[in-house]
Short mmCIF file of C-alpha atoms in Angstrom, two decimals:
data_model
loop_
_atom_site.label_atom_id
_atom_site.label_comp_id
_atom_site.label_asym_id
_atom_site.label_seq_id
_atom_site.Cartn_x
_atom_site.Cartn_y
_atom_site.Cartn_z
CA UNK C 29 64.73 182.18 -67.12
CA UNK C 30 63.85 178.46 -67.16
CA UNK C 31 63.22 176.67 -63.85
CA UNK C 32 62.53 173.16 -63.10
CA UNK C 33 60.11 171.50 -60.45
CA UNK C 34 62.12 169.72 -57.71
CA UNK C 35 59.23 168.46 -55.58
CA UNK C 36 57.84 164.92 -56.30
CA UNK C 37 54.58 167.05 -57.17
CA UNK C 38 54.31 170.40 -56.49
CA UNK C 39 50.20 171.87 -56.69
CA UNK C 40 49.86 174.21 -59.73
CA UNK C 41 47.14 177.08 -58.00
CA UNK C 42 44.99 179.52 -59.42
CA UNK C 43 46.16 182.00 -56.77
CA UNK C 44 48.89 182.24 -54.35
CA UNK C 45 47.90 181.15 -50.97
CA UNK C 46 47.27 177.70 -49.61
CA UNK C 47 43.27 177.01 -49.56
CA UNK C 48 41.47 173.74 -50.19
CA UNK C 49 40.04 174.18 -54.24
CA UNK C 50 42.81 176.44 -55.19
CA UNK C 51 44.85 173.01 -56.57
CA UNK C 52 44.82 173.89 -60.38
CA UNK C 53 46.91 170.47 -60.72
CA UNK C 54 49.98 168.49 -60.03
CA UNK C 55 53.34 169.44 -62.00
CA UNK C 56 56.18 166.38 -62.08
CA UNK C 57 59.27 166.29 -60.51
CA UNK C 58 61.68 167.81 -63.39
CA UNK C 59 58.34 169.51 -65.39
CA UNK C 60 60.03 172.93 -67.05
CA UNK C 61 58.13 176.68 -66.00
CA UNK C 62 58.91 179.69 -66.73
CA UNK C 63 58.16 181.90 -64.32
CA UNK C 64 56.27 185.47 -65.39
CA UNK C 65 55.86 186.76 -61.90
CA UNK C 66 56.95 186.70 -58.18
CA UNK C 67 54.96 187.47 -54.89
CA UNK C 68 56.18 186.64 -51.63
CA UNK C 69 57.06 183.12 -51.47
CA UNK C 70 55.17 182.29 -54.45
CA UNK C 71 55.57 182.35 -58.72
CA UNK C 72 53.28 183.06 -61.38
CA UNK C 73 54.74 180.14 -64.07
CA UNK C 74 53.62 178.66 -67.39
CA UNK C 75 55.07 176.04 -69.40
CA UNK C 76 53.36 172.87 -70.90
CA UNK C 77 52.71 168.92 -69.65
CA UNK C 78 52.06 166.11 -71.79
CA UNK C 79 51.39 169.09 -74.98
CA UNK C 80 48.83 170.83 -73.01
CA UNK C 81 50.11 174.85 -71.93
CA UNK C 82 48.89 175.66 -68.40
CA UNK C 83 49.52 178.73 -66.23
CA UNK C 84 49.52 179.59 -62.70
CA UNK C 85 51.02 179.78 -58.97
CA UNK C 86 53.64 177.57 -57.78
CA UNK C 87 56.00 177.86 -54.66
CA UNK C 88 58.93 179.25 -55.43
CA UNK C 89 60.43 176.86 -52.65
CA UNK C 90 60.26 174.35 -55.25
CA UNK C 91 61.62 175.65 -58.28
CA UNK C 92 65.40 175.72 -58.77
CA UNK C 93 67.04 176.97 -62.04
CA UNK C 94 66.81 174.28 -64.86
CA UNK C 95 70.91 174.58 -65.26
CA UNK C 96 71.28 173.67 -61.51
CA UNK C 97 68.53 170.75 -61.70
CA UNK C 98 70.25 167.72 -63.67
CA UNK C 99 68.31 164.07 -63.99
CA UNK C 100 70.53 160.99 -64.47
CA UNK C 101 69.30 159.80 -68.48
CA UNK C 102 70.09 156.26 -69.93
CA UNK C 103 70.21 154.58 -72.79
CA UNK C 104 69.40 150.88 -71.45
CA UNK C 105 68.17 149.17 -68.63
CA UNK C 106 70.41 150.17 -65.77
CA UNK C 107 70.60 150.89 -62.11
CA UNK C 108 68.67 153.93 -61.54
CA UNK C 109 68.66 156.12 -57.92
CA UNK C 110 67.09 159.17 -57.05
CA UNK C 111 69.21 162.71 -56.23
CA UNK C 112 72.00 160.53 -55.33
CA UNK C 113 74.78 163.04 -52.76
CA UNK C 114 72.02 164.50 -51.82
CA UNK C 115 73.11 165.72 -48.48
CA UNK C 116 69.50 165.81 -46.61
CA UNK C 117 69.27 162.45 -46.93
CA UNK C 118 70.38 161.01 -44.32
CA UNK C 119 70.42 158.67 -40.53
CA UNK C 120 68.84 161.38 -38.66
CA UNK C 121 66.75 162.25 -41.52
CA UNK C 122 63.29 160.86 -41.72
CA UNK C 123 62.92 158.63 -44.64
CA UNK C 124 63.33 159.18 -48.12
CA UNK C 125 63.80 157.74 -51.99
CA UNK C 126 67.08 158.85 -51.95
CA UNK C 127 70.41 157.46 -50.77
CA UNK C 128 72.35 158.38 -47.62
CA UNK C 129 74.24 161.62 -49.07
CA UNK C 130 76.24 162.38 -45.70
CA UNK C 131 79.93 161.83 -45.24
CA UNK C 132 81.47 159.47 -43.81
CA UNK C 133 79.26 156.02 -44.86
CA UNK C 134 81.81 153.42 -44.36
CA UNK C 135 82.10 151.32 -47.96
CA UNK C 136 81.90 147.34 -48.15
CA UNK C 137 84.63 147.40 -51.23
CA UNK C 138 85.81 145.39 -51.91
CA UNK C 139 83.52 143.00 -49.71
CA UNK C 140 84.61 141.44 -46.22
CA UNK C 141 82.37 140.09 -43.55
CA UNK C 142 84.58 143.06 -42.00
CA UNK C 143 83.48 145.78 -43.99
CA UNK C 144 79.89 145.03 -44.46
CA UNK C 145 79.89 144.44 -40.34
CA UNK C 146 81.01 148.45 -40.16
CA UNK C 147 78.02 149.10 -42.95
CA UNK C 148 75.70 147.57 -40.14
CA UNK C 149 76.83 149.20 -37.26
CA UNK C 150 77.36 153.14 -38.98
CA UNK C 151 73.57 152.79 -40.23
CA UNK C 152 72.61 151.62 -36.45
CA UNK C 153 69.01 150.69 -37.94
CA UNK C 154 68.18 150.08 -33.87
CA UNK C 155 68.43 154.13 -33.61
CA UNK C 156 68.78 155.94 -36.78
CA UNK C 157 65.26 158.17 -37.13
CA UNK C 158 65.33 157.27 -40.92
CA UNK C 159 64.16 153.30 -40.28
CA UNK C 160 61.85 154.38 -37.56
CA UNK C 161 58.61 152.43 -38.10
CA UNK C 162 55.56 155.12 -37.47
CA UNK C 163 52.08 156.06 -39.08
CA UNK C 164 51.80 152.53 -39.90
CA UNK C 165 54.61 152.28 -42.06
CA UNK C 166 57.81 150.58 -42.13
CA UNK C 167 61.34 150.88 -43.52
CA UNK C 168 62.50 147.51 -44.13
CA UNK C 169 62.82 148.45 -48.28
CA UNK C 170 65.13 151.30 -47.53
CA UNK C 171 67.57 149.75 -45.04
CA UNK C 172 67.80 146.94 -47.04
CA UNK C 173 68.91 149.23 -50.03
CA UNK C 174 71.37 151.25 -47.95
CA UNK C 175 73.33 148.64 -46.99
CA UNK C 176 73.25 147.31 -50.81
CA UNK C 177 74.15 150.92 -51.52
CA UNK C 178 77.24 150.79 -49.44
CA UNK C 179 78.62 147.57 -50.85
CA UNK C 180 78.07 148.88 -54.46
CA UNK C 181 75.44 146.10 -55.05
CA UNK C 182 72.13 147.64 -56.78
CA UNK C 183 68.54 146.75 -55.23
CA UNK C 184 65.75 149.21 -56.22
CA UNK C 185 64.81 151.71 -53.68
CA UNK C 186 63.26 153.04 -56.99
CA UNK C 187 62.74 151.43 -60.59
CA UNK C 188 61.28 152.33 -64.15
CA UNK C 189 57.56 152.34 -64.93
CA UNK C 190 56.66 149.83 -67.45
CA UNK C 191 56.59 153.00 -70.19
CA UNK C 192 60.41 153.66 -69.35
CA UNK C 193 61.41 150.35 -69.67
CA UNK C 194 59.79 150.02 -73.17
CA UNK C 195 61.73 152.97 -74.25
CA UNK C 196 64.85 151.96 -72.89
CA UNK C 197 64.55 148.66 -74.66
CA UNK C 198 64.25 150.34 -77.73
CA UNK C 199 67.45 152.18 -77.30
CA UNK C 200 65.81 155.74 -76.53
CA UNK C 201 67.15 157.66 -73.46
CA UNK C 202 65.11 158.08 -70.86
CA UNK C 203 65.36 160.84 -67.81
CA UNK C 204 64.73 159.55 -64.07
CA UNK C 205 62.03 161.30 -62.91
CA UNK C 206 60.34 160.79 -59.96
CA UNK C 207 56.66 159.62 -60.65
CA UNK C 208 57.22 160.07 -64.25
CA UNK C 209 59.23 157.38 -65.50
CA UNK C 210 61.05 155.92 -62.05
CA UNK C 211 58.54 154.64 -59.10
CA UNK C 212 58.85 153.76 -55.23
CA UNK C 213 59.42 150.00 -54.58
CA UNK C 214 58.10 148.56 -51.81
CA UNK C 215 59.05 145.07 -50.63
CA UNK C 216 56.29 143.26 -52.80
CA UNK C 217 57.75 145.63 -55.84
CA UNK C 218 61.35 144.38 -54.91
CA UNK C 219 60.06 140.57 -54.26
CA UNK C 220 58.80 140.35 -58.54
CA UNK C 221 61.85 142.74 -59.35
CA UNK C 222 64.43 140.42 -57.53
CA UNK C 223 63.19 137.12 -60.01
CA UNK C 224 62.42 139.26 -63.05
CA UNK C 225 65.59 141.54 -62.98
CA UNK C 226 67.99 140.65 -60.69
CA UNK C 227 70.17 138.14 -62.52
CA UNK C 228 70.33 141.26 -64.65
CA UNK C 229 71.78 142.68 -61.97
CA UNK C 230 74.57 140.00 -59.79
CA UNK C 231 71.57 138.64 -58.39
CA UNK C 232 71.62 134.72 -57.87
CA UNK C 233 68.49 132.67 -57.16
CA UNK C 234 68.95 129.73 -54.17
CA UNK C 235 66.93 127.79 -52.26
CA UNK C 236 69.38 126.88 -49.27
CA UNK C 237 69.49 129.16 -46.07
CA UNK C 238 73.47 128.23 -45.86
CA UNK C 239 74.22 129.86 -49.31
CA UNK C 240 73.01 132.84 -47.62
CA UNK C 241 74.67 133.20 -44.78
CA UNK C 242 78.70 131.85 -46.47
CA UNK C 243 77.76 134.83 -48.81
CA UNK C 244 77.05 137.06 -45.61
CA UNK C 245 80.03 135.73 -44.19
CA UNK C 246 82.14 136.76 -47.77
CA UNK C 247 80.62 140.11 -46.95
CA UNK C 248 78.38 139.72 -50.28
CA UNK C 249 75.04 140.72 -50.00
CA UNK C 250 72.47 137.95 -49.24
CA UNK C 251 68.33 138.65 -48.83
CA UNK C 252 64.92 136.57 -47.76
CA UNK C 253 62.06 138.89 -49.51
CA UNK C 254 58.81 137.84 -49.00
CA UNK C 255 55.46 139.15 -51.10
CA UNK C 256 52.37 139.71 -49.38
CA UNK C 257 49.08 137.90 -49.86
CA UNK C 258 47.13 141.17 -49.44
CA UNK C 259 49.97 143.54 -51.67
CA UNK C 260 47.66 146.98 -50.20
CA UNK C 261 49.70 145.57 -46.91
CA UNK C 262 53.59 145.32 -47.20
CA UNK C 263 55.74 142.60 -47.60
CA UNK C 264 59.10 141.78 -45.83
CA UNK C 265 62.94 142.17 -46.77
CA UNK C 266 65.95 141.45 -44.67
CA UNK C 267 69.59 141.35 -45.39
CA UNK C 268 72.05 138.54 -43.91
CA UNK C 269 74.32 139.41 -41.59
CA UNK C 270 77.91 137.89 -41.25
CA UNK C 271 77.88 135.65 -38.17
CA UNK C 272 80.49 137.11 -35.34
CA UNK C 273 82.05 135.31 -32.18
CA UNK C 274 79.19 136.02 -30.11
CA UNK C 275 75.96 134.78 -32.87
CA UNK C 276 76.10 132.40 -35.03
CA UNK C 277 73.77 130.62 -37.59
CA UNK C 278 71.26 127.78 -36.41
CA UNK C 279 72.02 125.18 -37.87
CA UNK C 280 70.85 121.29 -38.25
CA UNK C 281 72.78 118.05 -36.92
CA UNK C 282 74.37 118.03 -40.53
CA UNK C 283 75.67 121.58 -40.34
CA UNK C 284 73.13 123.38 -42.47
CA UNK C 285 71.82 126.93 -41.91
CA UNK C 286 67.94 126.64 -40.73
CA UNK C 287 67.65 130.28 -39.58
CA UNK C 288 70.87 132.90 -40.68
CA UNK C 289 71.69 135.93 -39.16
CA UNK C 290 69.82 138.81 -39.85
CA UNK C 291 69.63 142.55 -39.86
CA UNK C 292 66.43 144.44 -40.49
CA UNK C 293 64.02 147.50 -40.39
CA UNK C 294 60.34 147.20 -39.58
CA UNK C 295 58.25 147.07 -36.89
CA UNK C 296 61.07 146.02 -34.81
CA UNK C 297 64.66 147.09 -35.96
CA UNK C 298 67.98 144.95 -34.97
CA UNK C 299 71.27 145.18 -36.20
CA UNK C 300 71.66 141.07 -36.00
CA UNK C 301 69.40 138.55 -34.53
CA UNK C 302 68.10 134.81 -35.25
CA UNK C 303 64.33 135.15 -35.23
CA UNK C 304 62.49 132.49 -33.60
CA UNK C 305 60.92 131.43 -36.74
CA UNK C 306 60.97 131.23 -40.01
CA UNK C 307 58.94 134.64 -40.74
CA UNK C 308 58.95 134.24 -44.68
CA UNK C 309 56.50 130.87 -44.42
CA UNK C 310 54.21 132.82 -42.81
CA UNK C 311 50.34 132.49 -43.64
CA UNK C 312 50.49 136.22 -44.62
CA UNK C 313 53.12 136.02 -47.31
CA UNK C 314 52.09 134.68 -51.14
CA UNK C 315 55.63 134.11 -51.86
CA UNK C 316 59.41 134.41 -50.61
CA UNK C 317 62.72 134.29 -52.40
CA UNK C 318 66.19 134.10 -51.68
CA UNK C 319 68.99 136.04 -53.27
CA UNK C 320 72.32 136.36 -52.79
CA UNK C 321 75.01 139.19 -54.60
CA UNK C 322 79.00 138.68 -53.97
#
């Protein structure tokens, strides 16, 4: 029986126990085994990667049968997500590549300021464990994608490797799989992938703070992404929130927006605030941009 890897890399070991120097290599999310033996928790498997056959011990907690484990394929360059429905991913959840899979995620379609408000408040980014900041890191890519995700709008939580695109340019199909031919975006990733795609995509390019917040306020999607000097360190998304009774926009003598609402994950979380400043011309950021979808 054929099985498939559903790990993002799972260790290939010469035996089967857990020991540093028993790592035999790493086998790709969606790599096909067959497996020869069992014991315990573990498989004896062989198959072959990139030509080359290799044999060994895998855990069995990782293998599912090949006819269960289906990867979305295209034909051209087009939204791509990873395990979408799956149901583990999800608020309480810690964070993940995938998109929220529970029930119940309220929809922004079509889009109202309305709708999207109820996207804002179900993913409660102030207490939901998957936009926790911890270990150093910070979630600001994946909340910004959720609520994109819930108004039917696609930003990359993950996107194709140069290789895929090449292919899919040609006309080949290509299989998403994770590490293989789709990658992690972090906000730098999304910064370069919201001028050099997103148009692509419902994605319009402005330079005026008050085009993002009337889109907010249509309940279209509107972002400030900024790209980091140092791109080891991580960059900065937000998403616009609709203004309500109680907060509204700054704005100038002549009306315009100098500082929209906004809703973000990172090393604070809020549901809506007006920062103090405008974070994007920081020293620390290269670059910014501002997008806006609906």
């Amino acid at each position: 029986m054929r099985y498939k890897v559903t790990a993002h890399g799972l260790f290939l070991r010469k035996e089967p126990r857990k020991e540093p120097g028993n790592e035999r290599g790493v086998l790709p999310e969606g790599c096909e085994v067959e497996v020869l033996d069992r014991s315990g928790t573990w498989c004896r498997v062989r198959g072959k990667l990139d030509g080359v056959a290799f044999e060994g011990w895998a855990s069995a907690k990782y293998l599912a049968s090949a006819a269960d484990v289906g990867f979305a394929t295209a034909s051209k360059l087009a939204p791509v997500h990873w395990r979408e429905n799956n149901p583990n991913s999800t608020r309480a959840g810690p964070a993940s590549a995938s998109p929220i899979g529970e029930p119940g995620m309220p929809r922004n379609t079509p889009p109202s300021a309305a709708q999207l408000n109820k996207v804002i408040a179900w993913l409660a980014v102030e207490q939901s464990r998957r936009y926790q900041a911890g270990g150093g890191r910070t979630y600001c890519n994946i909340y910004a994608y959720d609520v994109a995700y819930a108004a039917g709008v696609y930003l990359p939580r993950v996107w194709w490797t140069d290789q895929a695109i090449a292919a899919l340019e040609a006309g080949r199909q290509v299989a998403a799989q994770y590490d293989e031919t789709i990658r992690e975006m972090n906000a730098n990733a999304i910064h370069n992938w919201l001028r050099d795609y997103g148009p692509r995509f419902g994605w319009k390019r402005t330079f005026s703070l008050t085009d993002l917040q009337d889109c907010a306020n249509r309940g279209g999607i509107a972002t400030i992404c900024a790209r980091r000097k140092d791109l080891a360190r991580s960059g900065h998304i937000v998403i616009v929130a609709p203004e309500t009774a109680s907060l509204k926009a700054r704005r100038d003598a002549g009306g315009r927006v100098i500082m929209p609402v906004q809703s973000q994950a990172g090393s604070v979380n809020f549901a809506r605030r007006l920062p103090a400043s405008a974070w994007w011309a920081d020293s620390r950021f290269s670059s910014f941009v501002l997008f806006t979808n609906g």
